[in-house]
XYZ file of N, CA and C in Angstrom:
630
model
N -125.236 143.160 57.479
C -124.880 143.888 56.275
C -123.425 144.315 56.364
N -122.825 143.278 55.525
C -121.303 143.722 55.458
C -120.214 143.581 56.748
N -121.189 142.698 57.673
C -120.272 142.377 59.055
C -120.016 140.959 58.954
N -119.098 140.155 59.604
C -118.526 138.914 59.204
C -119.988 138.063 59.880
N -121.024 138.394 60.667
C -121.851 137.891 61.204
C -122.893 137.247 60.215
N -122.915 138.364 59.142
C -124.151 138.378 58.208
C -123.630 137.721 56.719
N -122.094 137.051 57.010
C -121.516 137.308 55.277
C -120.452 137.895 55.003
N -120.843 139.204 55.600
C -119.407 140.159 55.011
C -117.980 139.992 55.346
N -117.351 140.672 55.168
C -115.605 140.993 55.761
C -115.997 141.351 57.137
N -114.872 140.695 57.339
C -114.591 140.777 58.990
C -114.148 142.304 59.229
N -114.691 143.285 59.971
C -114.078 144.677 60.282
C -112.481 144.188 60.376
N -111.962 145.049 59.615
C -110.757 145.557 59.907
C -110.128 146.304 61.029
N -109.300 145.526 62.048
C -108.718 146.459 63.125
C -109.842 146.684 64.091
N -111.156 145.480 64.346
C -112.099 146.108 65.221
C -112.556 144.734 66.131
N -111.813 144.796 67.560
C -112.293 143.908 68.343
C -113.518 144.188 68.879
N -114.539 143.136 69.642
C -115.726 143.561 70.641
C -115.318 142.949 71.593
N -115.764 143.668 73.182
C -115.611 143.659 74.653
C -116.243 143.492 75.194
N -117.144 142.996 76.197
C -118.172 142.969 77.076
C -118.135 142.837 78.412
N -117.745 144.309 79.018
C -117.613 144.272 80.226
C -118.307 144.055 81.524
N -118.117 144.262 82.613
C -118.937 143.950 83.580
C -119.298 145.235 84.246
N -120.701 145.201 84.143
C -121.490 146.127 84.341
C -121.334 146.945 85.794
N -120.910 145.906 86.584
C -120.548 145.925 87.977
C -119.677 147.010 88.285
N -118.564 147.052 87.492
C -117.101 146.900 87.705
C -117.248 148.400 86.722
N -117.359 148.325 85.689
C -117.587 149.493 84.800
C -118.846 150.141 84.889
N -119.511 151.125 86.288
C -120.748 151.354 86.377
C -121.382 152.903 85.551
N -122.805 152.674 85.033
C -123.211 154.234 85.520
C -124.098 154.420 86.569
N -124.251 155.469 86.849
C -124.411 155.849 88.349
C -126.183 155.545 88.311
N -126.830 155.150 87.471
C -128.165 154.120 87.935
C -128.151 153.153 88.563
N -126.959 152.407 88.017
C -126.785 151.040 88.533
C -126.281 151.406 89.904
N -125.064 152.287 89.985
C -124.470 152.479 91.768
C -125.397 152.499 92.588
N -126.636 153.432 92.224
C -127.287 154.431 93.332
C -128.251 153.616 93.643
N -129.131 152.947 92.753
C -130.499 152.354 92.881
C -130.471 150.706 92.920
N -128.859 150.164 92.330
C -129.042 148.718 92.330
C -127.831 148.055 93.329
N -126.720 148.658 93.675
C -125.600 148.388 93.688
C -125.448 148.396 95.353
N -125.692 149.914 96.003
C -125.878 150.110 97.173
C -126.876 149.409 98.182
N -127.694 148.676 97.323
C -128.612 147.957 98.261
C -128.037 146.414 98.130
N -127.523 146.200 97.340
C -127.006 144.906 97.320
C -126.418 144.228 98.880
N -126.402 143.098 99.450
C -125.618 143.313 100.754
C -124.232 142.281 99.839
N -124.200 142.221 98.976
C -122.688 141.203 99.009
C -121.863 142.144 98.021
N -122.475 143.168 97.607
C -121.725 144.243 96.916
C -121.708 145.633 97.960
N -122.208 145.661 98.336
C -122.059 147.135 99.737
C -123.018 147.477 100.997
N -121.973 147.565 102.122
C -122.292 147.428 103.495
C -121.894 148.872 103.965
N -123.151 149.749 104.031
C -122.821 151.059 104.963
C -122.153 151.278 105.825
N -122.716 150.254 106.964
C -122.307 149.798 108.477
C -120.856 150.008 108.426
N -119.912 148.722 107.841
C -118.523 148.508 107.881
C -117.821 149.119 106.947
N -118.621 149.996 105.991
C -117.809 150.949 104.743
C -117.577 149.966 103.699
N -117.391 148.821 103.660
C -117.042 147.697 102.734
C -117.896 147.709 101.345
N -117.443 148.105 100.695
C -117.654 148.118 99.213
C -117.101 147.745 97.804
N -118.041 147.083 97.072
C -117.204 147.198 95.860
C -116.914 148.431 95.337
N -115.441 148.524 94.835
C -114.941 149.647 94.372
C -114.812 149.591 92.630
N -115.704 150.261 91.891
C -116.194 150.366 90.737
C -114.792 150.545 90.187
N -114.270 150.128 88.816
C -113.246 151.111 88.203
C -113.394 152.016 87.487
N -114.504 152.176 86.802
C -115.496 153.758 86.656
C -116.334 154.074 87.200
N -117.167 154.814 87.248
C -118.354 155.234 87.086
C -118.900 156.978 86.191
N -119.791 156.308 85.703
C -119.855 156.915 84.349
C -121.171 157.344 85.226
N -121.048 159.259 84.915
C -122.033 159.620 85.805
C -123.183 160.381 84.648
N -124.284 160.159 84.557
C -124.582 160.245 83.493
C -126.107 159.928 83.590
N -126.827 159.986 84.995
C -128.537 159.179 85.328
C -129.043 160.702 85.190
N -128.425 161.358 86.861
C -129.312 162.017 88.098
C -128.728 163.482 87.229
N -129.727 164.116 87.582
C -129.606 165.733 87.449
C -128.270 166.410 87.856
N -128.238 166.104 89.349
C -127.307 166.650 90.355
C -125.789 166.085 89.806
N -125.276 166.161 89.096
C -124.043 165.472 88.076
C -123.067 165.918 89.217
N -122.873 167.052 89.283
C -121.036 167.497 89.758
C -121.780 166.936 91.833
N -122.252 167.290 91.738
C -122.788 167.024 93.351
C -122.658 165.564 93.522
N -123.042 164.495 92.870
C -123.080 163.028 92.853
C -121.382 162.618 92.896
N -120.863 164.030 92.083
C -119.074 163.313 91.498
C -118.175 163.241 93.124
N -118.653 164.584 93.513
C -118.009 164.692 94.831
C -118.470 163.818 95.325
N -119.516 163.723 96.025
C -119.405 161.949 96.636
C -118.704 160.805 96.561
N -118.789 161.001 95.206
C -118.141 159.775 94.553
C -116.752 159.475 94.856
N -116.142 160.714 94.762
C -114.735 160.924 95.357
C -114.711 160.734 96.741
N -115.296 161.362 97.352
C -115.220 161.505 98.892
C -115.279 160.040 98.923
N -116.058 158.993 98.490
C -116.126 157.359 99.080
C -114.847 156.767 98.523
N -114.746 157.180 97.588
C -114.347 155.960 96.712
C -112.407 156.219 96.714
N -112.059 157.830 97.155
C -110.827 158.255 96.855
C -110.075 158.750 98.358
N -111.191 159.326 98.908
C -110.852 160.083 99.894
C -110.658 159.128 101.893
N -112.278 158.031 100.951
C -112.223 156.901 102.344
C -113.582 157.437 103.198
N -114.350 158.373 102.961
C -115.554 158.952 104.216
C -116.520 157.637 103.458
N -116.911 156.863 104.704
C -117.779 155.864 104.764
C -118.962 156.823 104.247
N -119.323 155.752 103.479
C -120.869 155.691 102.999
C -121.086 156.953 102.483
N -120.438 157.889 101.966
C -120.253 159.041 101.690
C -121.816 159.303 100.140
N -122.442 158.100 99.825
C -123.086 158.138 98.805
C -124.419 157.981 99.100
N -124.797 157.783 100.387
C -126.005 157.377 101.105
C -126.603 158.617 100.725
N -126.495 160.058 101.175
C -127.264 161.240 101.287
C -127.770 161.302 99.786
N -127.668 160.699 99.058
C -128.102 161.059 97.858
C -128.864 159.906 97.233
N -130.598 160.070 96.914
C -131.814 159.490 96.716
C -131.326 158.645 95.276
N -131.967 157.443 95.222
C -131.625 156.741 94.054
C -132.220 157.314 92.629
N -133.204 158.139 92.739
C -133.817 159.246 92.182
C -133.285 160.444 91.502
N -134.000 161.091 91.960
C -133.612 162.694 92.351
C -133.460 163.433 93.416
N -132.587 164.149 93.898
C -132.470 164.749 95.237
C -131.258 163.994 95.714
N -132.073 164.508 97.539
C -131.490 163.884 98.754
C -132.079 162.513 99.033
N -131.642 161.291 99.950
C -132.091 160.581 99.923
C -133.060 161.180 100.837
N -132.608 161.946 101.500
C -133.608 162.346 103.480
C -134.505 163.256 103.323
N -134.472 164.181 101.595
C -135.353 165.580 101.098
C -136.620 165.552 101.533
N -137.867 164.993 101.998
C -138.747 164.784 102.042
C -138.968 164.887 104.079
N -138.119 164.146 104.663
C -138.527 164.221 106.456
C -137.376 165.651 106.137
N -136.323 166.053 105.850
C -135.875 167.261 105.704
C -136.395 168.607 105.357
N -137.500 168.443 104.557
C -138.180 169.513 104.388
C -139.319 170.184 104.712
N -139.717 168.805 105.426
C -141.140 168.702 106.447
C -141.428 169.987 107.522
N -142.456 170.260 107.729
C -142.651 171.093 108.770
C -144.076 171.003 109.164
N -144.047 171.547 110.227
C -145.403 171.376 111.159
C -146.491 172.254 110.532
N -147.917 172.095 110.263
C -149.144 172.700 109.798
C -149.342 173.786 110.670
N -150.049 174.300 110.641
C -150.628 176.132 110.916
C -151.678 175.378 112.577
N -151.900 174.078 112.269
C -152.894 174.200 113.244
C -152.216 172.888 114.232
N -150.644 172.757 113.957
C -150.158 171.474 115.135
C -149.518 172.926 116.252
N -149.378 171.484 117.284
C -148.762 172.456 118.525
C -147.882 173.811 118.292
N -147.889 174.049 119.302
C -146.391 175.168 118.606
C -145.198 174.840 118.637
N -144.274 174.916 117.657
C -143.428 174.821 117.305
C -142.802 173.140 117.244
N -144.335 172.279 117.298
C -144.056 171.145 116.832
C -143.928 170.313 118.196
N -144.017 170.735 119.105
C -143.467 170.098 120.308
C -144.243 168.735 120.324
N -143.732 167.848 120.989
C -144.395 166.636 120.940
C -143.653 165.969 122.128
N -143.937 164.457 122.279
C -143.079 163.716 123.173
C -142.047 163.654 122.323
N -141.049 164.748 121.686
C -139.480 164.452 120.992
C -138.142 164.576 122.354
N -137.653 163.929 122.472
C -136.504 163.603 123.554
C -135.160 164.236 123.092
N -135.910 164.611 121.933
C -134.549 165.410 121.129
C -135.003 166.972 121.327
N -135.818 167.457 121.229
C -137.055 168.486 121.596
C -136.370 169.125 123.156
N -136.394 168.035 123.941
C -136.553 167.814 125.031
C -135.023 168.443 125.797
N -134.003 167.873 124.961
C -133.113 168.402 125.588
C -132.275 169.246 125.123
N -132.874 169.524 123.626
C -132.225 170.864 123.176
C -133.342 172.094 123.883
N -134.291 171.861 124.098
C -135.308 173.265 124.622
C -135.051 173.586 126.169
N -134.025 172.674 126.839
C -133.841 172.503 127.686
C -132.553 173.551 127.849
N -131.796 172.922 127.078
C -130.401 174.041 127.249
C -130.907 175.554 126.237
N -131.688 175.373 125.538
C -132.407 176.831 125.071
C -132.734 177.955 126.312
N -133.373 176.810 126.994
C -134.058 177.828 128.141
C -133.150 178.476 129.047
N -132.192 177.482 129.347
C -131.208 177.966 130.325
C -129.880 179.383 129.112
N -129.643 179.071 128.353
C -129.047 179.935 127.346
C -130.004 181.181 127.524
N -131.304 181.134 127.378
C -131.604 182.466 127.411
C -131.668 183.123 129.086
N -131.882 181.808 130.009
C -131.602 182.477 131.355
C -130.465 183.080 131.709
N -129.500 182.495 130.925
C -128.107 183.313 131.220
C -127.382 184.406 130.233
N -127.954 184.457 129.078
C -128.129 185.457 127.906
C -126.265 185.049 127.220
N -126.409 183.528 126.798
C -125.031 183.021 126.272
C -125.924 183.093 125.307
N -124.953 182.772 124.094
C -124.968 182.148 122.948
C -124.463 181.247 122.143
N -124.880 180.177 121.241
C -124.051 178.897 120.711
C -123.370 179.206 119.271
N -122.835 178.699 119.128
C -122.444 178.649 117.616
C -123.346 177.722 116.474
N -122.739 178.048 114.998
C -123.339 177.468 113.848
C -121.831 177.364 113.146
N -121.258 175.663 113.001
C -120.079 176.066 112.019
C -119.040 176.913 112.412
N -118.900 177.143 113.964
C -118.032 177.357 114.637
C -117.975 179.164 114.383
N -119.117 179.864 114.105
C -119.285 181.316 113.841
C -120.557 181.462 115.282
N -119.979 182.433 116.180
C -120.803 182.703 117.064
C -121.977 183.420 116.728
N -122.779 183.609 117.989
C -123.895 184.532 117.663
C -125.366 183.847 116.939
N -125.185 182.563 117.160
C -126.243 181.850 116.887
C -127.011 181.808 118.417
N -128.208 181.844 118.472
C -129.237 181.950 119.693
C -130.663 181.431 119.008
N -130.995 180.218 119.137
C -132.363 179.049 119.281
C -132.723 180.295 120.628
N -134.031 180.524 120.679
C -135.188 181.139 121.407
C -136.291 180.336 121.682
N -136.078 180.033 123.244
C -137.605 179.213 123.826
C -139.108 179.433 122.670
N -139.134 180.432 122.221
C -140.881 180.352 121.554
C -140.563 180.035 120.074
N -139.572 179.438 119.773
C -139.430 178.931 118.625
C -138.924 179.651 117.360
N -137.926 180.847 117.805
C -137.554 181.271 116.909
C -136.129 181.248 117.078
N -135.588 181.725 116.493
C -133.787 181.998 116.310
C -132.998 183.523 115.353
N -131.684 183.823 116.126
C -131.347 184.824 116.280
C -129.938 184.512 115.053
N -129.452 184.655 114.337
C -128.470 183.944 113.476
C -127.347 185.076 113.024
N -126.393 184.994 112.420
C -125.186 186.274 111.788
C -125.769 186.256 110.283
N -126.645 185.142 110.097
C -127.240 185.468 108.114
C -129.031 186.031 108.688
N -129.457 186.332 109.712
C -130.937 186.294 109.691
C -131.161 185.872 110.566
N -132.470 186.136 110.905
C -133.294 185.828 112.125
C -133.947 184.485 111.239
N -134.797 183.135 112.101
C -135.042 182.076 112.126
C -136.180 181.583 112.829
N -136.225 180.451 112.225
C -137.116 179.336 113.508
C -136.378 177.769 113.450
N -136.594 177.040 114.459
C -136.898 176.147 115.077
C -137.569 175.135 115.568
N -137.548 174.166 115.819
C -138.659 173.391 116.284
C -138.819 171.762 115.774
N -139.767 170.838 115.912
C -139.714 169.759 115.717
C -140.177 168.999 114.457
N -140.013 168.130 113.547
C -140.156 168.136 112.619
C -141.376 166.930 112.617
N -142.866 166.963 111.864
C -143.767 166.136 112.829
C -143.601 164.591 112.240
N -143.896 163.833 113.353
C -143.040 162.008 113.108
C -143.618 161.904 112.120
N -144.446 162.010 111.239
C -145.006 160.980 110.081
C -144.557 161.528 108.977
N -143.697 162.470 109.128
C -143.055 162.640 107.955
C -141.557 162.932 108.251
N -141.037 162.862 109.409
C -139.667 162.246 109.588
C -139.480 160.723 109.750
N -140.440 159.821 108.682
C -139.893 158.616 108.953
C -139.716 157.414 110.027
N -140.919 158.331 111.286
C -141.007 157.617 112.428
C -139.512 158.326 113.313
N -138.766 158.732 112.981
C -137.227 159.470 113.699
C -137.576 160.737 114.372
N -136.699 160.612 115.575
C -136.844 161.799 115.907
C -135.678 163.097 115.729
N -136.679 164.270 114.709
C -135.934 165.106 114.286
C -135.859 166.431 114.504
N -135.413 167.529 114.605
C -135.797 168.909 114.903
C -135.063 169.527 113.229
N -135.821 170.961 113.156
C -135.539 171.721 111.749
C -135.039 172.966 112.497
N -134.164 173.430 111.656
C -133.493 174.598 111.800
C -133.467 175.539 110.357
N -134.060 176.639 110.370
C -134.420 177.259 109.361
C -133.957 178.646 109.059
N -132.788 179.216 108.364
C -132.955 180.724 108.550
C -132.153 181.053 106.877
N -132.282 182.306 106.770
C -131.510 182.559 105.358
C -132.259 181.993 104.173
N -133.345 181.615 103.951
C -134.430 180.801 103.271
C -133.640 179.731 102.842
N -132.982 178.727 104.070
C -132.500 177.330 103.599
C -133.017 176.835 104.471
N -133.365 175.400 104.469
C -133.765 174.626 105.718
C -132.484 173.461 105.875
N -132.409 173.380 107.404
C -131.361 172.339 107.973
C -132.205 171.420 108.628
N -131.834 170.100 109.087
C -131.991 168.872 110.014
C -131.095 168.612 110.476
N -131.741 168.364 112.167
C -130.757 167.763 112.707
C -131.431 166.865 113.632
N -130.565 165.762 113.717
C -131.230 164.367 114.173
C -130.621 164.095 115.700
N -129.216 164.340 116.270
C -128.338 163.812 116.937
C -128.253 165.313 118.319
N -128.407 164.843 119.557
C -127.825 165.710 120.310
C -126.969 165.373 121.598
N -126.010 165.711 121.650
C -125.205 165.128 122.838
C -124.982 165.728 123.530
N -125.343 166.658 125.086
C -125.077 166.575 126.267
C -123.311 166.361 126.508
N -122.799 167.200 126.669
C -121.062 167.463 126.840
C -121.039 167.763 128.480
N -119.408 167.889 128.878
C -119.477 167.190 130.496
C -119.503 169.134 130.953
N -119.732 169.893 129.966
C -120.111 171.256 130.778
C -121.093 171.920 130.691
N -122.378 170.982 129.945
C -123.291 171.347 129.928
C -124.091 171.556 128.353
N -122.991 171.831 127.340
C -123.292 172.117 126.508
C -123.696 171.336 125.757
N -124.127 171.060 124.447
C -125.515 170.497 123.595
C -124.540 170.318 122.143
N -124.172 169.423 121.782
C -123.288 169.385 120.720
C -124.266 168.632 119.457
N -124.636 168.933 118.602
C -125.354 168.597 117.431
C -124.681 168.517 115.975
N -125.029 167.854 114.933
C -124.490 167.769 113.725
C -125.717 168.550 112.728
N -125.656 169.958 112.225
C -126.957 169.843 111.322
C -126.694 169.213 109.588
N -127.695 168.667 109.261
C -127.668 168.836 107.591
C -128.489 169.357 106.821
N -127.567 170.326 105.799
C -128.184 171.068 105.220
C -129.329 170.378 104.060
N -130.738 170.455 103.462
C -131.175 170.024 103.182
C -131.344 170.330 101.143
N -130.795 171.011 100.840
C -130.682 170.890 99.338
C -129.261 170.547 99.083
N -128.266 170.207 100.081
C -126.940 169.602 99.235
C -126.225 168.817 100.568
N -126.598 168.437 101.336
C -126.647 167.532 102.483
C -125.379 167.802 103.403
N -124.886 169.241 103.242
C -123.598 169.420 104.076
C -124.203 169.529 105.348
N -123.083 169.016 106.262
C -123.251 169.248 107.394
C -122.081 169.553 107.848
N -122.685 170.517 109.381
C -122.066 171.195 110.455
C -122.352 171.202 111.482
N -121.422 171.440 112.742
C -121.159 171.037 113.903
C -122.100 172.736 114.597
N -122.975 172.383 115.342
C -123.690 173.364 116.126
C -123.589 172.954 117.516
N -122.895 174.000 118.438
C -122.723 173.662 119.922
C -123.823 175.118 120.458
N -124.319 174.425 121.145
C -125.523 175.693 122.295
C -124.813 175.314 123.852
């Protein structure tokens, strides 16, 4: 009706474009189609196609998704878009928020090797009455029976149970009514216990030494 298609006059002053969806994304396509691709993006080596938009406009979490977006795409932090679920959320919200039932061991303990050698330098911390940091603010103290001593609140601790961390082995850190994960612990040449936590409703993370 009235378009040069059907009959009519050709619009006046009005070209059509058809871009590539790829290249000009919204953030459905990034999160849920794009990132899994392997000849469009590789976590591992950071190697990605680099969108010339992205039009953010799917997920709830809008300004939270943008920073990412920046952080990968402007700033250079590999894979900076992973923590965030093709969905809604976190991608990790679910083994992140997990916790042990009223009637598992205490405080989750299990054969965790991660368990193992943070409860390890716990024990000795309270044998010697030190304390570790959170985010480089002292006065953080993990307690052998599964609780914790913090500068926002007292806490708990403990292991997060495998079938809902994904088969991984994870420990939870809980205080201030937020919950953290942390997956990674490294053994330093003086003894100390160097960990990364992430926070579990906006996926920051911080450096925790015991």
């Amino acid at each position: 009706n009235g378009s040069a298609g059907n009959g009519g006059p050709a619009p006046a002053g009005v070209s059509q474009r058809v871009m590539n969806y790829a290249c000009f994304q919204n953030t459905k396509y990034l999160f849920r189609y794009m990132r899994y691709d392997d000849a469009l993006y590789d976590a591992t080596t950071g190697k990605s196609l680099r969108p010339v938009s992205a039009h953010v406009n799917y997920h709830p979490e809008k300004p939270q998704r943008m920073v990412s977006l920046i952080a990968q795409y402007l700033k250079g932090e590999r894979d900076a878009i992973s923590k965030w679920s093709w969905s809604e959320g976190m991608a990790f919200n679910k083994a992140c928020t997990a916790r042990p039932g009223a009637g598992d061991a205490p405080r989750g303990a299990s054969s965790s090797r991660l368990f193992d050698v943070v409860g390890a330098r716990v024990a000795e911390m309270a044998a010697r009455g030190v304390e570790g940091t959170w985010a480089r603010n002292g006065g953080f103290v993990p307690r052998p029976d599964g609780t914790l001593k913090t500068p926002w609140g007292d806490g708990t601790w403990g292991v997060i149970p495998l079938e809902a961390a994904e088969g991984k082995d994870r420990l939870f850190v809980d205080f201030a009514g937020t919950k953290h994960m942390i997956e990674e612990a490294h053994v330093e040449k003086g003894g100390e216990v160097a960990m990364i936590s992430v926070r579990c409703n906006d996926g920051e993370k911080v450096e925790v030494v015991l």
